[in-house]
Amino acid sequence: MSETNSYDVIIIGAGPGGYVCAARAAELGLDTIIVENRRMGGTCLNVGCIPSKALIHAADEFERASAFAAGGGIGVSTGPATLDLKAVMGWKDAVVGRLNAGVAGLLKSAGVKTLDGTARFRDGKTVEVATPTGLQVVRAEAIVIAAGSAPVELPALPFGGDVLSSTEALALTALPERLAVVGAGYIGLEIGTAYAKLGSKVTVVEAADRILPQYDAELTRPVAQRLKALGVETFVGAKALGRAQGALLVETGEGDERRIQADKILATVGRRPLTDGWGLEELALEMDGRAVRIDERCRTSMRGVYAIGDVAGEPMLAHRAMAQGEMVAEIVAGRKRAWDKRCIPAICFTDPEIVTAGQSPETARAAGADVRVARTPFRANGRALTAGRDDGFVRVVARADTGLVLGLQAVGPGVAELAAAFATAIEMCATVDDLAGTVFAHPTRGEALHEAATELARHGLEPQA
Ligand SMILES: Cc1cc2nc3c(=O)[nH]c(=O)nc-3n(C[C@H](O)[C@H](O)[C@H](O)COP(=O)(O)OP(=O)(O)OC[C@H]3O[C@@H](n4cnc5c(N)ncnc54)[C@H](O)[C@@H]3O)c2cc1C
């Protein structure tokens, strides 16, 4: 017989949304329990953000070592670079393990009760948890669904065997000679680029008419050029038809059928909110397509039930889940909070990287704003030249009348770190004058932001009345 325990708040899922929510709730004095059926840290920490960035780093290092072995071009040379993919994965797993332990420690020190098992709603206030030692029933006034997302499976390419989701692709211990990537979104391109650098022959197949269709074309051009330079073949406007005898069958944009030889096929055509397994059927929740519908307080249509992170739809990003988690904890604790963010930055860790915050020129214009846009290429940037990579640019989008910064974007090696400055500027309602009047350290890629803003402040805006 199971025993019922009562808490102030139950959180289902210990990904970045769930664990941040739990830690904050406990810190605010709420009796908090979090249920997780895999590992602390969720998709992000175990099979997403962290392992993918570790693999990307290892691939960059290998590419650099290979370049030095081939002469380098900057006066540094080394012997032949060798790769031990098993050891790379071991190092990646150690990074993940360290962060896992960090999340467990954070929850413990905050006083959160953790429960290993699969949670399922009985009703809007009760959850039953199938644990390794039997069923436990827990009740609370507030329940937060932070169940995350799952990779979308193509009917023509079901996962299994040589057809991989990102999870398996991040755990290979033997380098595929030929890797076909279906879907040129950020996950497919990040992993595909890493394997190309490690030595696989990579082919990318994308149904849209260009890679990274969720980004504007200007930002994706340097990435497409670099893929070409890395020897990655890209088919756009093409449809994956299925697998046959060591090959991926593709219908090209021109309507021809092609066989792309591939030992492994990585299918990354998107992720879907995880709406199965936790008892959605037991609740009368309104949905937004495949995601749980939420309002500006992450409340679902059922009183006392909240949803945060990927389960509540796009943008499916770890930092958005975390910010929602923190907000919901504070709301449950009785604070007045609502989602009032001006931007959620997004980074694509391709080569070069892309970072976006706020509105692009197109989205700003579509929203009715009269905008001015300035770009500063990295080709005259001291830091870019001294780092040996001057591709890419920084772009500033500002209102024509007031100079209010509506959007900041960049593409270039290492620009991910500009995300903090971009988000801060937009969140704090900076104008181009504010940015132009700020001293940016030299030599940094950030100086390109200063230059673009200064150009708009001095020459680009409408004459003031
Ligand atoms: C390859 C890859 C790379 C990525 N890179 C980035 C990146 O660089 N930056 C970024 O911001 N985002 C990235 N993401 C996306 C990011 O991982 C997600 O947006 C983020 O993990 C969402 O957090 P979450 O808390 O909503 O859910 P999740 O992290 O998915 O966590 C949900 C947890 O809930 C558990 N769970 C589900 N149902 C139950 C149940 N019934 N009972 C108990 N537990 C349950 C799951 O097992 C899981 O551990 C990446 C994703 C992938 C796949």
PDB file of N, CA and C and ligand atoms in Angstrom, residues 12-18 35-39 41-50 52-53 117-120 146-149 166 170 186-187 190-191 271 274 276-278 308-311 315-319 321 347 349, ligand 1:
ATOM      1  N   ILE A  12       7.622  18.021 -11.671  1.00  0.00           N
ATOM      2  CA  ILE A  12       7.810  16.803 -12.473  1.00  0.00           C
ATOM      3  C   ILE A  12       8.889  17.066 -13.511  1.00  0.00           C
ATOM      4  N   GLY A  13      10.040  16.480 -13.293  1.00  0.00           N
ATOM      5  CA  GLY A  13      11.160  16.644 -14.232  1.00  0.00           C
ATOM      6  C   GLY A  13      12.234  17.546 -13.658  1.00  0.00           C
ATOM      7  N   ALA A  14      13.484  17.020 -13.653  1.00  0.00           N
ATOM      8  CA  ALA A  14      14.597  17.793 -13.080  1.00  0.00           C
ATOM      9  C   ALA A  14      15.570  18.265 -14.150  1.00  0.00           C
ATOM     10  N   GLY A  15      15.011  18.785 -15.266  1.00  0.00           N
ATOM     11  CA  GLY A  15      15.842  19.485 -16.246  1.00  0.00           C
ATOM     12  C   GLY A  15      16.100  20.899 -15.740  1.00  0.00           C
ATOM     13  N   PRO A  16      16.642  21.756 -16.611  1.00  0.00           N
ATOM     14  CA  PRO A  16      16.959  23.124 -16.159  1.00  0.00           C
ATOM     15  C   PRO A  16      15.739  23.881 -15.651  1.00  0.00           C
ATOM     16  N   GLY A  17      14.564  23.616 -16.239  1.00  0.00           N
ATOM     17  CA  GLY A  17      13.352  24.269 -15.742  1.00  0.00           C
ATOM     18  C   GLY A  17      13.018  23.769 -14.350  1.00  0.00           C
ATOM     19  N   GLY A  18      12.961  22.441 -14.211  1.00  0.00           N
ATOM     20  CA  GLY A  18      12.533  21.833 -12.961  1.00  0.00           C
ATOM     21  C   GLY A  18      13.486  22.071 -11.805  1.00  0.00           C
ATOM     22  N   VAL A  35      10.512  15.177  -8.918  1.00  0.00           N
ATOM     23  CA  VAL A  35      10.514  13.785  -9.369  1.00  0.00           C
ATOM     24  C   VAL A  35      11.234  13.702 -10.708  1.00  0.00           C
ATOM     25  N   GLU A  36      12.152  12.779 -10.829  1.00  0.00           N
ATOM     26  CA  GLU A  36      12.910  12.638 -12.085  1.00  0.00           C
ATOM     27  C   GLU A  36      13.059  11.158 -12.399  1.00  0.00           C
ATOM     28  N   ASN A  37      12.797  10.820 -13.672  1.00  0.00           N
ATOM     29  CA  ASN A  37      12.880   9.386 -14.005  1.00  0.00           C
ATOM     30  C   ASN A  37      14.160   9.018 -14.751  1.00  0.00           C
ATOM     31  N   ARG A  38      14.996  10.025 -15.009  1.00  0.00           N
ATOM     32  CA  ARG A  38      16.309   9.680 -15.587  1.00  0.00           C
ATOM     33  C   ARG A  38      17.383  10.293 -14.707  1.00  0.00           C
ATOM     34  N   ARG A  39      18.122  11.238 -15.250  1.00  0.00           N
ATOM     35  CA  ARG A  39      19.208  11.811 -14.436  1.00  0.00           C
ATOM     36  C   ARG A  39      18.954  13.279 -14.187  1.00  0.00           C
ATOM     37  N   GLY A  41      19.258  17.089 -14.186  1.00  0.00           N
ATOM     38  CA  GLY A  41      19.809  17.975 -15.227  1.00  0.00           C
ATOM     39  C   GLY A  41      19.084  17.849 -16.555  1.00  0.00           C
ATOM     40  N   GLY A  42      18.273  16.779 -16.710  1.00  0.00           N
ATOM     41  CA  GLY A  42      17.410  16.661 -17.886  1.00  0.00           C
ATOM     42  C   GLY A  42      18.158  16.520 -19.194  1.00  0.00           C
ATOM     43  N   THR A  43      17.456  16.898 -20.259  1.00  0.00           N
ATOM     44  CA  THR A  43      18.013  16.815 -21.610  1.00  0.00           C
ATOM     45  C   THR A  43      19.271  17.670 -21.697  1.00  0.00           C
ATOM     46  N   CYS A  44      19.155  18.888 -21.219  1.00  0.00           N
ATOM     47  CA  CYS A  44      20.228  19.877 -21.348  1.00  0.00           C
ATOM     48  C   CYS A  44      21.554  19.323 -20.857  1.00  0.00           C
ATOM     49  N   LEU A  45      21.537  18.861 -19.642  1.00  0.00           N
ATOM     50  CA  LEU A  45      22.802  18.470 -19.019  1.00  0.00           C
ATOM     51  C   LEU A  45      23.301  17.104 -19.503  1.00  0.00           C
ATOM     52  N   ASN A  46      22.373  16.181 -19.742  1.00  0.00           N
ATOM     53  CA  ASN A  46      22.783  14.797 -20.022  1.00  0.00           C
ATOM     54  C   ASN A  46      22.934  14.463 -21.501  1.00  0.00           C
ATOM     55  N   VAL A  47      22.009  14.983 -22.331  1.00  0.00           N
ATOM     56  CA  VAL A  47      22.047  14.598 -23.755  1.00  0.00           C
ATOM     57  C   VAL A  47      21.841  15.798 -24.674  1.00  0.00           C
ATOM     58  N   GLY A  48      22.035  16.999 -24.162  1.00  0.00           N
ATOM     59  CA  GLY A  48      21.746  18.192 -24.966  1.00  0.00           C
ATOM     60  C   GLY A  48      22.870  19.202 -24.961  1.00  0.00           C
ATOM     61  N   CYS A  49      22.592  20.346 -24.353  1.00  0.00           N
ATOM     62  CA  CYS A  49      23.524  21.488 -24.383  1.00  0.00           C
ATOM     63  C   CYS A  49      24.942  21.091 -24.016  1.00  0.00           C
ATOM     64  N   ILE A  50      25.102  20.421 -22.882  1.00  0.00           N
ATOM     65  CA  ILE A  50      26.451  20.214 -22.336  1.00  0.00           C
ATOM     66  C   ILE A  50      27.246  19.174 -23.144  1.00  0.00           C
ATOM     67  N   SER A  52      26.794  18.258 -26.173  1.00  0.00           N
ATOM     68  CA  SER A  52      27.036  18.735 -27.548  1.00  0.00           C
ATOM     69  C   SER A  52      28.154  19.770 -27.564  1.00  0.00           C
ATOM     70  N   LYS A  53      28.181  20.627 -26.544  1.00  0.00           N
ATOM     71  CA  LYS A  53      29.250  21.642 -26.538  1.00  0.00           C
ATOM     72  C   LYS A  53      30.594  21.007 -26.219  1.00  0.00           C
ATOM     73  N   GLY A 117      11.856   8.398 -10.019  1.00  0.00           N
ATOM     74  CA  GLY A 117      10.718   7.639 -10.510  1.00  0.00           C
ATOM     75  C   GLY A 117       9.950   8.408 -11.563  1.00  0.00           C
ATOM     76  N   THR A 118       8.902   7.770 -12.087  1.00  0.00           N
ATOM     77  CA  THR A 118       8.084   8.399 -13.122  1.00  0.00           C
ATOM     78  C   THR A 118       6.779   8.895 -12.496  1.00  0.00           C
ATOM     79  N   ALA A 119       6.543  10.183 -12.635  1.00  0.00           N
ATOM     80  CA  ALA A 119       5.353  10.793 -12.037  1.00  0.00           C
ATOM     81  C   ALA A 119       4.190  10.774 -13.017  1.00  0.00           C
ATOM     82  N   ARG A 120       3.022  10.591 -12.469  1.00  0.00           N
ATOM     83  CA  ARG A 120       1.819  10.581 -13.302  1.00  0.00           C
ATOM     84  C   ARG A 120       0.692  11.213 -12.502  1.00  0.00           C
ATOM     85  N   ALA A 146       7.431  19.988 -15.732  1.00  0.00           N
ATOM     86  CA  ALA A 146       8.693  20.404 -16.377  1.00  0.00           C
ATOM     87  C   ALA A 146       9.280  19.181 -17.073  1.00  0.00           C
ATOM     88  N   ALA A 147       8.414  18.515 -17.853  1.00  0.00           N
ATOM     89  CA  ALA A 147       8.759  17.197 -18.400  1.00  0.00           C
ATOM     90  C   ALA A 147       9.617  17.259 -19.658  1.00  0.00           C
ATOM     91  N   GLY A 148       9.799  18.469 -20.218  1.00  0.00           N
ATOM     92  CA  GLY A 148      10.740  18.615 -21.323  1.00  0.00           C
ATOM     93  C   GLY A 148      10.201  18.221 -22.678  1.00  0.00           C
ATOM     94  N   SER A 149      11.083  17.687 -23.511  1.00  0.00           N
ATOM     95  CA  SER A 149      10.726  17.399 -24.901  1.00  0.00           C
ATOM     96  C   SER A 149      11.416  16.113 -25.356  1.00  0.00           C
ATOM     97  N   SER A 166      19.861  12.754 -31.657  1.00  0.00           N
ATOM     98  CA  SER A 166      21.037  13.472 -31.140  1.00  0.00           C
ATOM     99  C   SER A 166      21.630  12.736 -29.939  1.00  0.00           C
ATOM    100  N   LEU A 170      25.617  11.713 -29.745  1.00  0.00           N
ATOM    101  CA  LEU A 170      26.530  12.317 -28.779  1.00  0.00           C
ATOM    102  C   LEU A 170      27.240  11.258 -27.935  1.00  0.00           C
ATOM    103  N   TYR A 186      19.696  23.813 -35.757  1.00  0.00           N
ATOM    104  CA  TYR A 186      20.943  24.006 -35.024  1.00  0.00           C
ATOM    105  C   TYR A 186      21.510  22.706 -34.459  1.00  0.00           C
ATOM    106  N   ILE A 187      20.653  21.781 -34.022  1.00  0.00           N
ATOM    107  CA  ILE A 187      21.181  20.551 -33.418  1.00  0.00           C
ATOM    108  C   ILE A 187      21.916  19.704 -34.467  1.00  0.00           C
ATOM    109  N   GLU A 190      25.190  21.546 -35.510  1.00  0.00           N
ATOM    110  CA  GLU A 190      26.234  21.545 -34.469  1.00  0.00           C
ATOM    111  C   GLU A 190      26.937  20.187 -34.435  1.00  0.00           C
ATOM    112  N   ILE A 191      26.130  19.121 -34.395  1.00  0.00           N
ATOM    113  CA  ILE A 191      26.725  17.783 -34.284  1.00  0.00           C
ATOM    114  C   ILE A 191      27.403  17.389 -35.605  1.00  0.00           C
ATOM    115  N   ARG A 271      12.161  18.944 -32.166  1.00  0.00           N
ATOM    116  CA  ARG A 271      11.788  18.306 -30.905  1.00  0.00           C
ATOM    117  C   ARG A 271      10.332  18.640 -30.617  1.00  0.00           C
ATOM    118  N   LEU A 274       7.130  16.952 -24.529  1.00  0.00           N
ATOM    119  CA  LEU A 274       6.843  15.596 -24.030  1.00  0.00           C
ATOM    120  C   LEU A 274       5.507  15.625 -23.288  1.00  0.00           C
ATOM    121  N   ASP A 276       3.489  12.871 -23.237  1.00  0.00           N
ATOM    122  CA  ASP A 276       3.014  11.542 -22.851  1.00  0.00           C
ATOM    123  C   ASP A 276       3.774  11.047 -21.621  1.00  0.00           C
ATOM    124  N   GLY A 277       3.121  10.161 -20.889  1.00  0.00           N
ATOM    125  CA  GLY A 277       3.813   9.513 -19.774  1.00  0.00           C
ATOM    126  C   GLY A 277       3.533  10.133 -18.423  1.00  0.00           C
ATOM    127  N   TRP A 278       3.020  11.377 -18.385  1.00  0.00           N
ATOM    128  CA  TRP A 278       2.782  11.976 -17.072  1.00  0.00           C
ATOM    129  C   TRP A 278       1.301  12.194 -16.764  1.00  0.00           C
ATOM    130  N   ILE A 308       6.381  24.591 -17.467  1.00  0.00           N
ATOM    131  CA  ILE A 308       7.560  25.408 -17.790  1.00  0.00           C
ATOM    132  C   ILE A 308       8.470  24.647 -18.758  1.00  0.00           C
ATOM    133  N   GLY A 309       9.266  25.406 -19.479  1.00  0.00           N
ATOM    134  CA  GLY A 309      10.280  24.798 -20.342  1.00  0.00           C
ATOM    135  C   GLY A 309       9.697  24.212 -21.623  1.00  0.00           C
ATOM    136  N   ASP A 310      10.391  23.205 -22.155  1.00  0.00           N
ATOM    137  CA  ASP A 310      10.052  22.669 -23.478  1.00  0.00           C
ATOM    138  C   ASP A 310       8.629  22.130 -23.569  1.00  0.00           C
ATOM    139  N   VAL A 311       8.104  21.617 -22.461  1.00  0.00           N
ATOM    140  CA  VAL A 311       6.751  21.050 -22.503  1.00  0.00           C
ATOM    141  C   VAL A 311       5.720  22.142 -22.834  1.00  0.00           C
ATOM    142  N   PRO A 315      10.190  29.162 -27.379  1.00  0.00           N
ATOM    143  CA  PRO A 315      11.459  28.624 -27.817  1.00  0.00           C
ATOM    144  C   PRO A 315      11.981  27.582 -26.829  1.00  0.00           C
ATOM    145  N   MET A 316      12.351  26.423 -27.354  1.00  0.00           N
ATOM    146  CA  MET A 316      12.819  25.343 -26.476  1.00  0.00           C
ATOM    147  C   MET A 316      14.295  25.567 -26.178  1.00  0.00           C
ATOM    148  N   LEU A 317      14.554  26.308 -25.145  1.00  0.00           N
ATOM    149  CA  LEU A 317      15.917  26.662 -24.760  1.00  0.00           C
ATOM    150  C   LEU A 317      16.065  26.516 -23.255  1.00  0.00           C
ATOM    151  N   ALA A 318      17.239  26.072 -22.837  1.00  0.00           N
ATOM    152  CA  ALA A 318      17.463  25.802 -21.423  1.00  0.00           C
ATOM    153  C   ALA A 318      17.288  27.060 -20.565  1.00  0.00           C
ATOM    154  N   HIS A 319      17.800  28.184 -21.047  1.00  0.00           N
ATOM    155  CA  HIS A 319      17.760  29.393 -20.214  1.00  0.00           C
ATOM    156  C   HIS A 319      16.344  29.954 -20.102  1.00  0.00           C
ATOM    157  N   ALA A 321      13.718  27.912 -19.963  1.00  0.00           N
ATOM    158  CA  ALA A 321      13.140  27.004 -18.963  1.00  0.00           C
ATOM    159  C   ALA A 321      13.556  27.443 -17.557  1.00  0.00           C
ATOM    160  N   ILE A 347      21.498  30.938 -29.219  1.00  0.00           N
ATOM    161  CA  ILE A 347      22.825  30.735 -29.811  1.00  0.00           C
ATOM    162  C   ILE A 347      22.836  29.446 -30.599  1.00  0.00           C
ATOM    163  N   PHE A 349      25.586  27.007 -31.923  1.00  0.00           N
ATOM    164  CA  PHE A 349      27.025  26.763 -31.759  1.00  0.00           C
ATOM    165  C   PHE A 349      27.603  26.053 -32.979  1.00  0.00           C
TER     166      PHE A 349
HETATM  167  C1  LIG B   1      21.509  18.070 -28.720  1.00  0.00           C
HETATM  168  C2  LIG B   1      20.850  19.226 -28.030  1.00  0.00           C
HETATM  169  C3  LIG B   1      21.557  20.397 -27.853  1.00  0.00           C
HETATM  170  C4  LIG B   1      20.966  21.468 -27.192  1.00  0.00           C
HETATM  171  N1  LIG B   1      21.685  22.615 -27.033  1.00  0.00           N
HETATM  172  C5  LIG B   1      21.144  23.654 -26.390  1.00  0.00           C
HETATM  173  C6  LIG B   1      21.888  24.831 -26.159  1.00  0.00           C
HETATM  174  O1  LIG B   1      23.052  24.932 -26.537  1.00  0.00           O
HETATM  175  N2  LIG B   1      21.297  25.841 -25.479  1.00  0.00           N
HETATM  176  C7  LIG B   1      19.998  25.755 -25.037  1.00  0.00           C
HETATM  177  O2  LIG B   1      19.514  26.707 -24.432  1.00  0.00           O
HETATM  178  N3  LIG B   1      19.262  24.654 -25.263  1.00  0.00           N
HETATM  179  C8  LIG B   1      19.800  23.610 -25.914  1.00  0.00           C
HETATM  180  N4  LIG B   1      19.068  22.470 -26.094  1.00  0.00           N
HETATM  181  C9  LIG B   1      17.676  22.463 -25.621  1.00  0.00           C
HETATM  182  C10 LIG B   1      17.630  22.219 -24.119  1.00  0.00           C
HETATM  183  O3  LIG B   1      18.244  20.995 -23.820  1.00  0.00           O
HETATM  184  C11 LIG B   1      16.187  22.221 -23.641  1.00  0.00           C
HETATM  185  O4  LIG B   1      15.553  23.408 -24.042  1.00  0.00           O
HETATM  186  C12 LIG B   1      16.112  22.112 -22.133  1.00  0.00           C
HETATM  187  O5  LIG B   1      16.727  20.930 -21.670  1.00  0.00           O
HETATM  188  C13 LIG B   1      14.653  22.134 -21.666  1.00  0.00           C
HETATM  189  O6  LIG B   1      14.617  22.034 -20.279  1.00  0.00           O
HETATM  190  P1  LIG B   1      13.331  21.445 -19.544  1.00  0.00           P
HETATM  191  O7  LIG B   1      13.617  21.605 -18.095  1.00  0.00           O
HETATM  192  O8  LIG B   1      12.111  22.023 -20.109  1.00  0.00           O
HETATM  193  O9  LIG B   1      13.289  19.900 -19.934  1.00  0.00           O
HETATM  194  P2  LIG B   1      14.363  18.729 -19.977  1.00  0.00           P
HETATM  195  O10 LIG B   1      15.746  19.217 -19.909  1.00  0.00           O
HETATM  196  O11 LIG B   1      13.989  17.893 -21.160  1.00  0.00           O
HETATM  197  O12 LIG B   1      14.099  17.921 -18.648  1.00  0.00           O
HETATM  198  C14 LIG B   1      12.898  17.259 -18.412  1.00  0.00           C
HETATM  199  C15 LIG B   1      13.160  16.096 -17.488  1.00  0.00           C
HETATM  200  O13 LIG B   1      11.912  15.567 -17.059  1.00  0.00           O
HETATM  201  C16 LIG B   1      12.018  14.169 -16.988  1.00  0.00           C
HETATM  202  N5  LIG B   1      10.662  13.614 -17.055  1.00  0.00           N
HETATM  203  C17 LIG B   1       9.812  13.662 -18.099  1.00  0.00           C
HETATM  204  N6  LIG B   1       8.642  13.075 -17.771  1.00  0.00           N
HETATM  205  C18 LIG B   1       8.778  12.668 -16.493  1.00  0.00           C
HETATM  206  C19 LIG B   1       7.908  11.996 -15.612  1.00  0.00           C
HETATM  207  N7  LIG B   1       6.665  11.631 -15.972  1.00  0.00           N
HETATM  208  N8  LIG B   1       8.354  11.728 -14.369  1.00  0.00           N
HETATM  209  C20 LIG B   1       9.619  12.073 -13.970  1.00  0.00           C
HETATM  210  N9  LIG B   1      10.466  12.703 -14.779  1.00  0.00           N
HETATM  211  C21 LIG B   1      10.050  13.007 -16.029  1.00  0.00           C
HETATM  212  C22 LIG B   1      12.878  13.817 -18.196  1.00  0.00           C
HETATM  213  O14 LIG B   1      13.479  12.546 -18.104  1.00  0.00           O
HETATM  214  C23 LIG B   1      13.898  14.941 -18.142  1.00  0.00           C
HETATM  215  O15 LIG B   1      15.029  14.566 -17.394  1.00  0.00           O
HETATM  216  C24 LIG B   1      19.633  21.374 -26.719  1.00  0.00           C
HETATM  217  C25 LIG B   1      18.911  20.193 -26.892  1.00  0.00           C
HETATM  218  C26 LIG B   1      19.520  19.126 -27.536  1.00  0.00           C
HETATM  219  C27 LIG B   1      18.739  17.854 -27.707  1.00  0.00           C
END
